[in-house]
Amino acid sequence: MPNLTVLDDVRLGAQSLLSTAGDLATPSLRIGVTGLSRAGKTVFLTSLVHALLHGGHLPSLQASRSGRLIGANLTQQPDDDVARFALEEHVHDLLHNRTWPKSTRQISELRLTLRFEPTSTLARTLGRTSLHLDLVDYPGEWLLDLPLLDQDYETFSKEALSRARDPERKALAQPFLDAMRQADGAAALDEPTASRLADLYTQYLRACKESETALSMLPPGRFLMPGELEGSPALTFAPLDKPVDGKSGKSSLYGAMEHRFEAYKRVVVKPFFIDHFARLDRQIVLVDTLAAINAGPGAMRDLRDALSAILACFKAGENSILSKLFGPRIDKIVFAATKADHLHHSQHDQLEAILDHLVTDARKKALFSGAKVETLAIASVRATREASAKTGSDTIGAVAGVPIKGETINGQTFDGEREVAIFPGDLPTDPGKLMGPTAKTYPLRFVRFRPPKLDTRPTAKPGLPHIRLDRLLQFLLGDKLA
């Protein structure tokens, strides 16, 4: 639990009481949706909402399968100071342009009101047949900032510099490390030096995010998406080695960096925690596990550390009436490996097992405190179909789809129009082989596929094709729709 003041705790308690009072009329469930780099968060949220609005194929969602889910409609969101998720624009991109929606770089929100027939006699008597589903979409980088609330500048610097000097990152971090080595932390603050160090550190983080190494641990998150804070002192700092003699006054370079780090926590991280994160009831974390597998053991270890840091952020536990008096507690968390449609279905269990292996330690901690954790392999929008290919006398499972124009495999460049069958490779049956002392890279052959061509006529089958979105919804919503 991040280090908060008594006043912060009072504020959280007041928010919870107001929320509980509002729930007496129509209960609400607030779900956070986030993802690590390129996990497909915008596509996921678009597909999930579209399925609920249009009666998509959701056989594993018991309320839908039994016919008790009567319908859903968009209603006014509870927070007027938060951007609305651009659902209609994203649906148009998928259905009519066959392009993937652009990723979101700010927090956004959407409220659906679900109408359902409850199973209990008491609920039917009380008329509780509606549920407000508040979906809060926010960048995964912001979630990875929360551990900073419990760190001082010296601890942050030690961890950040240790990562920067790791063999997987050192080449990307070298310009920053060289500049930092030349800077004197004990010397008086020089703004051009501070700005240069902050710029080089930001360039290093961006290089990690965009590189083929698929690295995930990239705090401070706002360095990559500064928004209105760009150029402010709160974003003009970088990690430094502590001066050897330990002398670093407030007016020194080290002292100024320390002050700005604390300002970042106060101005950026704590408001996000109090205003948004601490109000969540349940959480979805999307992970591009395949990209990390493809990048090798270093990326897998980095992803494991990121997932552990994420799960440690949650004030996990049973979301009871009593707990609401003292602040909400997240009671269900889903980690979902996206893009399962890039693999033949025979590989989906392995993908799920690999993600489960990644979060094992953190998962045990969350379960111990009362939260339920689920890992799933999903495809928010299925862009491929099952296929088979011959290799000698053997038949292997493949996937077929239309690669995005310009994608290449083995020197072949695709035109964005023709469907091709691709065998991406096999995942190891033992997840430990991806990260252990003898771990090796399992090169997989992936391309980015275009969204599928769908029948958009009014008589067409509703919903977007997906893989296991219904299982995810049953885990998150099933008890609330009973």
Coordinates of N, CA and C in Angstrom, one line a residue, residues 133-292:
L133 N -21.6 -0.5 -15.0 CA -20.3 -1.0 -15.3 C -19.4 0.1 -15.7
D134 N -18.5 0.6 -14.8 CA -17.7 1.7 -15.1 C -16.3 1.2 -15.5
L135 N -15.9 1.5 -16.8 CA -14.6 1.0 -17.3 C -13.7 2.1 -17.4
V136 N -12.5 2.0 -16.7 CA -11.5 3.1 -16.6 C -10.3 2.6 -17.3
D137 N -10.0 3.3 -18.4 CA -8.9 2.9 -19.3 C -7.7 3.8 -19.0
Y138 N -6.5 3.3 -18.6 CA -5.4 4.1 -18.3 C -4.1 3.4 -18.7
P139 N -3.0 4.2 -19.1 CA -1.8 3.6 -19.5 C -1.1 2.7 -18.5
G140 N -0.5 1.6 -18.9 CA 0.2 0.7 -18.0 C 1.4 1.4 -17.4
E141 N 2.0 2.4 -18.1 CA 3.1 3.1 -17.5 C 2.8 3.8 -16.2
W142 N 1.5 4.3 -16.1 CA 1.1 4.9 -14.9 C 1.0 4.0 -13.7
L143 N 0.6 2.8 -14.0 CA 0.5 1.7 -13.0 C 1.9 1.4 -12.4
L144 N 2.9 1.4 -13.3 CA 4.2 1.1 -12.9 C 4.9 2.2 -12.1
D145 N 4.2 3.4 -12.1 CA 4.7 4.5 -11.2 C 4.3 4.3 -9.8
L146 N 3.3 3.6 -9.5 CA 2.8 3.5 -8.1 C 3.8 3.1 -7.1
P147 N 4.7 2.1 -7.4 CA 5.7 1.7 -6.4 C 6.6 2.9 -6.0
L148 N 6.7 3.9 -6.8 CA 7.5 5.1 -6.5 C 7.1 5.8 -5.2
L149 N 5.8 5.7 -4.9 CA 5.2 6.3 -3.7 C 5.9 5.8 -2.5
D150 N 6.4 4.6 -2.5 CA 7.0 4.0 -1.3 C 8.6 4.1 -1.4
Q151 N 9.1 4.8 -2.3 CA 10.5 4.9 -2.5 C 11.0 6.4 -2.3
D152 N 12.2 6.5 -1.8 CA 12.9 7.8 -1.8 C 13.8 7.9 -3.0
Y153 N 14.3 9.0 -3.3 CA 15.1 9.3 -4.5 C 16.3 8.3 -4.6
E154 N 17.0 8.1 -3.4 CA 18.2 7.2 -3.5 C 17.8 5.8 -3.9
T155 N 16.7 5.3 -3.4 CA 16.3 3.9 -3.7 C 15.9 3.9 -5.2
F156 N 15.1 4.9 -5.6 CA 14.7 4.9 -7.0 C 15.9 4.9 -7.9
S157 N 16.9 5.8 -7.6 CA 18.1 5.9 -8.4 C 18.9 4.6 -8.5
K158 N 19.0 3.9 -7.3 CA 19.7 2.6 -7.3 C 19.1 1.6 -8.2
E159 N 17.8 1.5 -8.1 CA 17.0 0.5 -9.0 C 17.1 0.9 -10.4
A160 N 16.8 2.2 -10.7 CA 16.8 2.6 -12.1 C 18.2 2.4 -12.8
L161 N 19.2 2.8 -12.1 CA 20.6 2.6 -12.6 C 21.0 1.2 -12.8
S162 N 20.6 0.3 -11.8 CA 20.9 -1.1 -11.9 C 20.2 -1.7 -13.2
R163 N 19.0 -1.3 -13.5 CA 18.4 -1.7 -14.7 C 19.1 -1.2 -16.0
A164 N 19.5 0.1 -15.9 CA 20.1 0.7 -17.1 C 21.5 0.0 -17.4
R165 N 22.1 -0.5 -16.3 CA 23.4 -1.1 -16.5 C 23.3 -2.6 -16.8
D166 N 22.1 -3.1 -16.9 CA 21.9 -4.5 -17.2 C 22.3 -4.7 -18.7
P167 N 22.9 -5.9 -19.0 CA 23.3 -6.2 -20.4 C 22.2 -6.0 -21.4
E168 N 20.9 -6.3 -21.0 CA 19.8 -6.1 -22.0 C 19.6 -4.7 -22.3
R169 N 20.0 -3.7 -21.5 CA 19.6 -2.3 -21.7 C 20.8 -1.4 -21.9
K170 N 22.0 -1.9 -21.5 CA 23.2 -1.0 -21.4 C 23.4 -0.2 -22.7
A171 N 23.3 -0.9 -23.8 CA 23.6 -0.2 -25.1 C 22.6 1.0 -25.3
L172 N 21.4 0.7 -24.9 CA 20.3 1.8 -25.1 C 20.5 2.9 -24.1
A173 N 21.1 2.6 -22.9 CA 21.3 3.6 -21.9 C 22.6 4.3 -21.9
Q174 N 23.5 3.8 -22.8 CA 24.9 4.3 -22.8 C 25.0 5.9 -22.9
P175 N 24.3 6.5 -23.8 CA 24.4 8.0 -23.8 C 24.1 8.7 -22.5
F176 N 23.0 8.2 -21.9 CA 22.6 8.7 -20.6 C 23.7 8.4 -19.5
L177 N 24.2 7.2 -19.5 CA 25.1 6.8 -18.5 C 26.4 7.6 -18.6
D178 N 26.8 7.8 -19.9 CA 28.1 8.6 -20.1 C 27.9 10.0 -19.5
A179 N 26.7 10.6 -19.8 CA 26.5 12.0 -19.4 C 26.4 12.1 -17.9
M180 N 25.7 11.1 -17.3 CA 25.6 11.0 -15.8 C 27.0 10.9 -15.1
R181 N 27.8 10.1 -15.7 CA 29.2 9.9 -15.2 C 30.0 11.2 -15.2
Q182 N 29.7 12.0 -16.1 CA 30.5 13.3 -16.2 C 29.9 14.4 -15.3
A183 N 28.6 14.2 -14.9 CA 28.0 15.2 -14.0 C 28.4 15.0 -12.6
D184 N 28.5 16.1 -11.8 CA 28.9 16.1 -10.4 C 27.7 16.4 -9.6
G185 N 27.1 15.4 -9.0 CA 25.9 15.5 -8.2 C 26.1 16.5 -7.0
A186 N 27.3 16.6 -6.5 CA 27.5 17.5 -5.4 C 27.7 19.0 -5.8
A187 N 27.9 19.2 -7.1 CA 28.0 20.6 -7.6 C 26.7 21.3 -7.5
A188 N 26.8 22.7 -7.6 CA 25.5 23.5 -7.6 C 24.7 23.1 -8.9
L189 N 23.4 23.2 -8.7 CA 22.4 22.9 -9.8 C 22.7 23.8 -11.0
D190 N 22.8 23.1 -12.1 CA 23.0 23.8 -13.4 C 21.8 23.3 -14.3
E191 N 20.9 24.2 -14.6 CA 19.7 23.8 -15.3 C 19.9 23.1 -16.7
P192 N 20.9 23.6 -17.5 CA 21.1 22.9 -18.7 C 21.6 21.5 -18.5
T193 N 22.4 21.3 -17.5 CA 22.8 19.9 -17.2 C 21.7 19.0 -16.7
A194 N 20.8 19.6 -15.9 CA 19.6 18.8 -15.4 C 18.7 18.5 -16.6
S195 N 18.5 19.5 -17.5 CA 17.6 19.2 -18.6 C 18.2 18.2 -19.6
R196 N 19.5 18.2 -19.8 CA 20.2 17.3 -20.7 C 20.1 15.9 -20.1
L197 N 20.3 15.7 -18.8 CA 20.2 14.4 -18.2 C 18.8 13.9 -18.3
A198 N 17.8 14.7 -18.0 CA 16.4 14.3 -18.1 C 16.0 13.9 -19.5
D199 N 16.5 14.7 -20.5 CA 16.2 14.3 -21.9 C 16.9 13.0 -22.3
L200 N 18.1 12.8 -21.9 CA 18.8 11.5 -22.3 C 18.2 10.4 -21.6
Y201 N 17.7 10.6 -20.3 CA 17.0 9.5 -19.6 C 15.7 9.1 -20.3
T202 N 15.0 10.2 -20.7 CA 13.7 9.9 -21.5 C 14.0 9.2 -22.8
Q203 N 15.0 9.6 -23.5 CA 15.4 8.9 -24.8 C 15.7 7.5 -24.5
Y204 N 16.4 7.2 -23.4 CA 16.7 5.8 -23.1 C 15.4 5.0 -22.8
L205 N 14.5 5.6 -22.0 CA 13.2 4.9 -21.8 C 12.4 4.6 -23.0
R206 N 12.4 5.7 -23.9 CA 11.7 5.5 -25.2 C 12.3 4.4 -26.0
A207 N 13.6 4.4 -26.1 CA 14.3 3.4 -26.9 C 14.0 2.0 -26.3
C208 N 13.9 1.8 -25.0 CA 13.5 0.5 -24.4 C 12.1 0.1 -24.9
K209 N 11.2 1.1 -24.9 CA 9.8 0.9 -25.2 C 9.6 0.5 -26.7
E210 N 10.4 1.1 -27.5 CA 10.3 0.9 -29.0 C 11.2 -0.2 -29.5
S211 N 12.1 -0.7 -28.7 CA 13.1 -1.7 -29.3 C 12.5 -3.1 -29.4
E212 N 13.2 -4.0 -30.1 CA 12.7 -5.3 -30.3 C 12.9 -6.2 -29.0
T213 N 13.6 -5.6 -28.0 CA 13.8 -6.3 -26.7 C 12.5 -6.3 -25.9
A214 N 11.5 -5.6 -26.3 CA 10.2 -5.6 -25.6 C 10.3 -5.5 -24.1
L215 N 11.0 -4.4 -23.6 CA 11.2 -4.2 -22.2 C 10.0 -3.5 -21.6
S216 N 9.7 -3.8 -20.3 CA 8.4 -3.3 -19.7 C 8.6 -2.4 -18.5
M217 N 9.7 -2.6 -17.8 CA 9.9 -1.8 -16.6 C 10.5 -0.4 -17.0
L218 N 9.6 0.6 -17.1 CA 10.1 1.9 -17.7 C 9.6 3.1 -16.9
P219 N 9.6 3.1 -15.5 CA 9.3 4.3 -14.8 C 10.4 5.3 -14.8
P220 N 10.0 6.6 -14.7 CA 8.7 7.2 -14.5 C 7.9 7.2 -15.8
G221 N 6.6 6.8 -15.7 CA 5.8 6.6 -16.9 C 5.5 7.9 -17.6
R222 N 5.3 9.0 -16.9 CA 5.0 10.3 -17.6 C 6.1 10.8 -18.4
F223 N 7.3 10.3 -18.3 CA 8.4 10.7 -19.1 C 8.1 10.3 -20.6
L224 N 7.3 9.2 -20.8 CA 7.0 8.8 -22.1 C 5.7 9.4 -22.6
M225 N 4.9 10.0 -21.8 CA 3.7 10.6 -22.2 C 3.4 11.8 -21.3
P226 N 4.2 12.9 -21.4 CA 4.2 14.0 -20.5 C 3.0 14.9 -20.5
G227 N 2.3 15.0 -21.7 CA 1.1 15.8 -21.8 C 1.4 17.2 -21.4
E228 N 0.5 17.8 -20.5 CA 0.6 19.2 -20.1 C 1.8 19.5 -19.2
L229 N 2.5 18.4 -18.7 CA 3.6 18.6 -17.8 C 4.9 18.7 -18.5
E230 N 4.9 18.6 -19.8 CA 6.2 18.6 -20.6 C 7.0 19.8 -20.3
G231 N 8.3 19.7 -19.9 CA 9.1 20.8 -19.6 C 9.0 21.3 -18.2
S232 N 8.1 20.8 -17.4 CA 8.0 21.2 -16.0 C 9.1 20.6 -15.1
P233 N 9.5 21.3 -14.0 CA 10.5 20.7 -13.1 C 10.1 19.3 -12.6
A234 N 8.8 19.0 -12.5 CA 8.5 17.7 -12.0 C 8.8 16.6 -13.0
L235 N 9.1 16.9 -14.2 CA 9.6 16.0 -15.2 C 11.0 16.2 -15.7
T236 N 11.7 17.1 -14.9 CA 13.1 17.4 -15.3 C 14.0 16.8 -14.2
F237 N 14.1 15.5 -14.2 CA 15.0 14.9 -13.2 C 15.4 13.5 -13.8
A238 N 16.4 12.9 -13.3 CA 16.9 11.6 -13.7 C 17.6 11.0 -12.5
P239 N 17.8 9.7 -12.5 CA 18.5 9.0 -11.4 C 20.0 9.4 -11.5
L240 N 20.6 9.5 -10.3 CA 22.0 9.8 -10.2 C 22.6 8.9 -9.1
D241 N 23.9 8.6 -9.3 CA 24.6 7.9 -8.2 C 24.8 9.0 -7.0
K242 N 24.7 8.5 -5.8 CA 24.8 9.4 -4.7 C 26.3 9.9 -4.6
P243 N 26.6 11.2 -4.4 CA 28.0 11.6 -4.3 C 28.7 10.8 -3.3
V244 N 30.0 10.5 -3.6 CA 30.8 9.6 -2.8 C 30.9 10.1 -1.4
D245 N 31.1 11.4 -1.1 CA 31.3 11.9 0.2 C 29.9 12.0 1.0
G246 N 28.8 11.8 0.3 CA 27.5 11.9 0.9 C 27.0 13.3 1.0
K247 N 27.8 14.3 0.6 CA 27.4 15.7 0.7 C 26.7 16.1 -0.5
S248 N 25.4 16.5 -0.3 CA 24.6 16.9 -1.4 C 23.5 17.8 -0.9
G249 N 23.8 19.1 -0.8 CA 22.8 20.0 -0.2 C 21.6 20.2 -1.2
K250 N 20.6 20.9 -0.7 CA 19.4 21.1 -1.5 C 19.7 21.9 -2.7
S251 N 20.7 22.7 -2.8 CA 21.0 23.5 -4.0 C 21.9 22.8 -4.9
S252 N 22.3 21.6 -4.6 CA 23.2 20.8 -5.5 C 22.4 20.1 -6.6
L253 N 23.1 19.6 -7.6 CA 22.4 18.9 -8.7 C 21.6 17.7 -8.1
Y254 N 22.3 16.9 -7.2 CA 21.7 15.8 -6.6 C 20.5 16.2 -5.8
G255 N 20.6 17.2 -5.0 CA 19.5 17.7 -4.1 C 18.3 18.2 -5.0
A256 N 18.6 18.9 -6.1 CA 17.5 19.3 -7.0 C 16.8 18.1 -7.6
M257 N 17.5 17.1 -8.0 CA 16.9 15.9 -8.6 C 16.1 15.2 -7.6
E258 N 16.5 15.2 -6.3 CA 15.8 14.6 -5.2 C 14.5 15.3 -5.0
H259 N 14.6 16.7 -5.0 CA 13.4 17.5 -4.8 C 12.4 17.3 -5.9
R260 N 12.8 17.2 -7.1 CA 11.9 17.1 -8.3 C 11.3 15.7 -8.3
F261 N 12.1 14.7 -7.9 CA 11.5 13.3 -7.8 C 10.3 13.3 -6.8
E262 N 10.5 14.0 -5.7 CA 9.4 14.1 -4.7 C 8.2 14.9 -5.3
A263 N 8.5 15.9 -6.1 CA 7.5 16.7 -6.7 C 6.7 15.8 -7.7
Y264 N 7.4 14.9 -8.4 CA 6.8 14.0 -9.4 C 5.8 13.1 -8.6
K265 N 6.2 12.6 -7.5 CA 5.3 11.7 -6.7 C 4.1 12.5 -6.3
R266 N 4.3 13.8 -5.8 CA 3.2 14.6 -5.3 C 2.3 15.1 -6.3
V267 N 2.8 15.5 -7.5 CA 2.0 16.2 -8.5 C 1.4 15.2 -9.5
V268 N 2.1 14.1 -9.7 CA 1.7 13.1 -10.8 C 1.1 11.8 -10.2
V269 N 1.9 11.2 -9.4 CA 1.6 9.8 -9.0 C 0.5 9.7 -7.9
K270 N 0.6 10.5 -6.9 CA -0.4 10.5 -5.8 C -1.8 10.9 -6.3
P271 N -2.0 11.9 -7.1 CA -3.3 12.2 -7.6 C -3.9 11.1 -8.4
F272 N -3.1 10.4 -9.2 CA -3.6 9.3 -10.0 C -4.1 8.1 -9.0
F273 N -3.3 7.9 -8.0 CA -3.6 6.8 -7.0 C -5.0 7.2 -6.3
I274 N -5.1 8.4 -5.8 CA -6.3 8.7 -5.0 C -7.5 8.9 -5.9
D275 N -7.4 9.6 -7.0 CA -8.5 10.0 -7.8 C -9.0 8.8 -8.7
H276 N -8.1 7.9 -9.0 CA -8.5 6.8 -10.0 C -8.3 5.4 -9.5
F277 N -7.0 5.1 -9.2 CA -6.6 3.7 -8.9 C -7.3 3.2 -7.6
A278 N -7.3 4.0 -6.6 CA -7.8 3.6 -5.3 C -9.3 3.4 -5.3
R279 N -10.0 3.8 -6.4 CA -11.5 3.7 -6.5 C -11.9 2.4 -7.2
L280 N -10.9 1.7 -7.7 CA -11.2 0.5 -8.5 C -11.7 -0.7 -7.7
D281 N -12.6 -1.4 -8.2 CA -13.1 -2.7 -7.6 C -12.4 -3.9 -8.1
R282 N -12.1 -3.9 -9.5 CA -11.5 -5.0 -10.1 C -10.6 -4.5 -11.2
Q283 N -9.7 -5.3 -11.7 CA -8.6 -4.8 -12.6 C -8.3 -5.9 -13.7
I284 N -8.1 -5.4 -14.9 CA -7.6 -6.2 -16.0 C -6.3 -5.6 -16.4
V285 N -5.3 -6.5 -16.5 CA -3.9 -6.2 -17.0 C -3.6 -7.0 -18.2
L286 N -3.5 -6.3 -19.4 CA -3.2 -7.0 -20.6 C -1.7 -7.0 -20.9
V287 N -1.2 -8.2 -21.4 CA 0.2 -8.4 -21.5 C 0.5 -9.0 -22.9
D288 N 1.5 -8.4 -23.6 CA 1.9 -8.9 -24.9 C 3.0 -10.0 -24.6
T289 N 2.6 -11.1 -24.1 CA 3.5 -12.1 -23.7 C 4.3 -12.7 -24.9
L290 N 3.7 -12.7 -26.0 CA 4.4 -13.3 -27.2 C 5.6 -12.4 -27.6
A291 N 5.5 -11.1 -27.5 CA 6.6 -10.2 -27.8 C 7.8 -10.5 -26.9
A292 N 7.5 -10.7 -25.6 CA 8.6 -11.0 -24.7 C 9.2 -12.3 -24.9

